[in-house]
Every structure is written in structure tokens, then in C-alpha cells.
Amino acid sequence: MIKKSRLFGNKTRVTFCLPSDVPAGRVSVVGTFNSWEPGAHELKPRRDGTRTVSVPLAPGHYEFRYLASDGVWLDDEQGSELHL
């Protein structure tokens, strides 16, 4: 799941969210906003049973996917592109 909230200026905070246990292990969101670098934006566990990471992004078009620690790629249920 993806949540968006406007920040001061022209940026948007994009929060990427997955269940805490699927997939097991560490998961990063990688995409054109971080040069597809694993570990740059790792999802962290939350008390509500999810894992999230928030990334401030300028207006634009971005592609992304989730990468689990065992090399498994996952797509978000809302797609793999952001238009801000």
C-alpha cells in the first residue's frame, strides 16, 4: 500500500507499506528515486503489524519495486509507478 501526503514546498512524502511478515526478512523499496539501490530505503516494523518507509519526493514520474533479502522482487498492489 502507498500513502501520499504533501510536504512544505513542492515535495510529497510517499510512505510504502507492507505486512510485517510477508515476505519474511528484510525488504527495501528500490526505484528510480534511489538509483535502484537495495538497502537505501529499508522498510521498518511498526506496532500495527506493518513495515513502512517514507521517502520525500519532488514532482515527477517514478518506477519502483520491493526487493526482499532473499532476492525476491515484489510489486505493490497499487502498481509499480508513481506520478507526483
Short mmCIF file of C-alpha atoms in Angstrom, two decimals:
data_model
loop_
_atom_site.label_atom_id
_atom_site.label_comp_id
_atom_site.label_asym_id
_atom_site.label_seq_id
_atom_site.Cartn_x
_atom_site.Cartn_y
_atom_site.Cartn_z
CA MET A 1 0.00 0.00 0.00
CA ILE A 2 1.17 3.53 -0.73
CA LYS A 3 0.18 6.67 1.16
CA LYS A 4 0.95 10.20 -0.05
CA SER A 5 0.98 13.44 1.93
CA ARG A 6 2.06 16.90 0.80
CA LEU A 7 5.08 18.45 2.46
CA PHE A 8 6.15 22.08 2.63
CA GLY A 9 7.16 23.33 -0.80
CA ASN A 10 6.66 21.07 -3.78
CA LYS A 11 7.61 17.72 -2.21
CA THR A 12 5.37 14.80 -1.33
CA ARG A 13 6.01 12.25 1.41
CA VAL A 14 5.40 8.81 -0.05
CA THR A 15 5.01 6.03 2.53
CA PHE A 16 5.48 2.48 1.29
CA CYS A 17 3.77 -0.16 3.44
CA LEU A 18 3.80 -3.98 3.54
CA PRO A 19 2.57 -6.56 6.08
CA SER A 20 5.18 -7.33 8.76
CA ASP A 21 5.56 -10.99 7.80
CA VAL A 22 5.14 -11.20 4.03
CA PRO A 23 7.70 -11.61 2.70
CA ALA A 24 9.84 -12.75 5.62
CA GLY A 25 13.14 -10.98 6.25
CA ARG A 26 14.36 -7.55 5.28
CA VAL A 27 12.66 -5.65 2.46
CA SER A 28 13.71 -2.45 0.68
CA VAL A 29 11.84 -0.24 -1.73
CA VAL A 30 14.08 0.44 -4.71
CA GLY A 31 13.39 2.56 -7.75
CA THR A 32 14.33 5.42 -9.98
CA PHE A 33 14.29 7.78 -6.96
CA ASN A 34 17.24 5.94 -5.32
CA SER A 35 19.03 4.52 -8.37
CA TRP A 36 17.59 1.06 -7.61
CA GLU A 37 19.94 0.72 -4.62
CA PRO A 38 18.98 -2.13 -2.24
CA GLY A 39 19.01 -1.10 1.41
CA ALA A 40 18.77 2.63 0.73
CA HIS A 41 15.12 2.67 1.88
CA GLU A 42 14.52 -0.38 4.07
CA LEU A 43 11.03 -0.92 5.46
CA LYS A 44 10.94 -0.91 9.29
CA PRO A 45 8.46 -2.79 11.51
CA ARG A 46 5.64 -0.82 13.15
CA ARG A 47 3.42 -1.65 16.12
CA ASP A 48 0.36 -2.01 13.89
CA GLY A 49 1.71 -5.14 12.19
CA THR A 50 3.11 -3.44 9.10
CA ARG A 51 6.51 -2.37 7.80
CA THR A 52 6.92 1.09 6.32
CA VAL A 53 9.40 3.57 4.97
CA SER A 54 8.71 7.18 3.95
CA VAL A 55 10.53 8.94 1.13
CA PRO A 56 10.19 12.67 0.30
CA LEU A 57 9.94 13.07 -3.47
CA ALA A 58 9.78 16.02 -5.83
CA PRO A 59 7.10 16.12 -8.56
CA GLY A 60 7.78 13.65 -11.33
CA HIS A 61 7.34 10.11 -12.57
CA TYR A 62 8.99 7.26 -10.65
CA GLU A 63 9.19 3.50 -11.06
CA PHE A 64 9.76 1.22 -8.06
CA ARG A 65 9.56 -2.33 -6.72
CA TYR A 66 10.17 -4.07 -3.41
CA LEU A 67 13.25 -6.26 -3.01
CA ALA A 68 13.33 -8.89 -0.26
CA SER A 69 16.57 -10.05 1.37
CA ASP A 70 16.42 -13.40 -0.44
CA GLY A 71 16.46 -11.68 -3.85
CA VAL A 72 12.70 -11.89 -4.45
CA TRP A 73 11.16 -8.93 -6.28
CA LEU A 74 7.61 -7.83 -5.39
CA ASP A 75 5.19 -5.33 -6.88
CA ASP A 76 2.89 -3.11 -4.85
CA GLU A 77 -0.82 -3.88 -5.08
CA GLN A 78 -1.33 -0.35 -6.46
CA GLY A 79 1.23 -0.80 -9.25
CA SER A 80 4.90 -0.03 -9.76
CA GLU A 81 4.74 3.61 -10.89
CA LEU A 82 4.23 6.90 -9.06
CA HIS A 83 3.08 10.13 -10.67
CA LEU A 84 3.55 13.13 -8.37
#
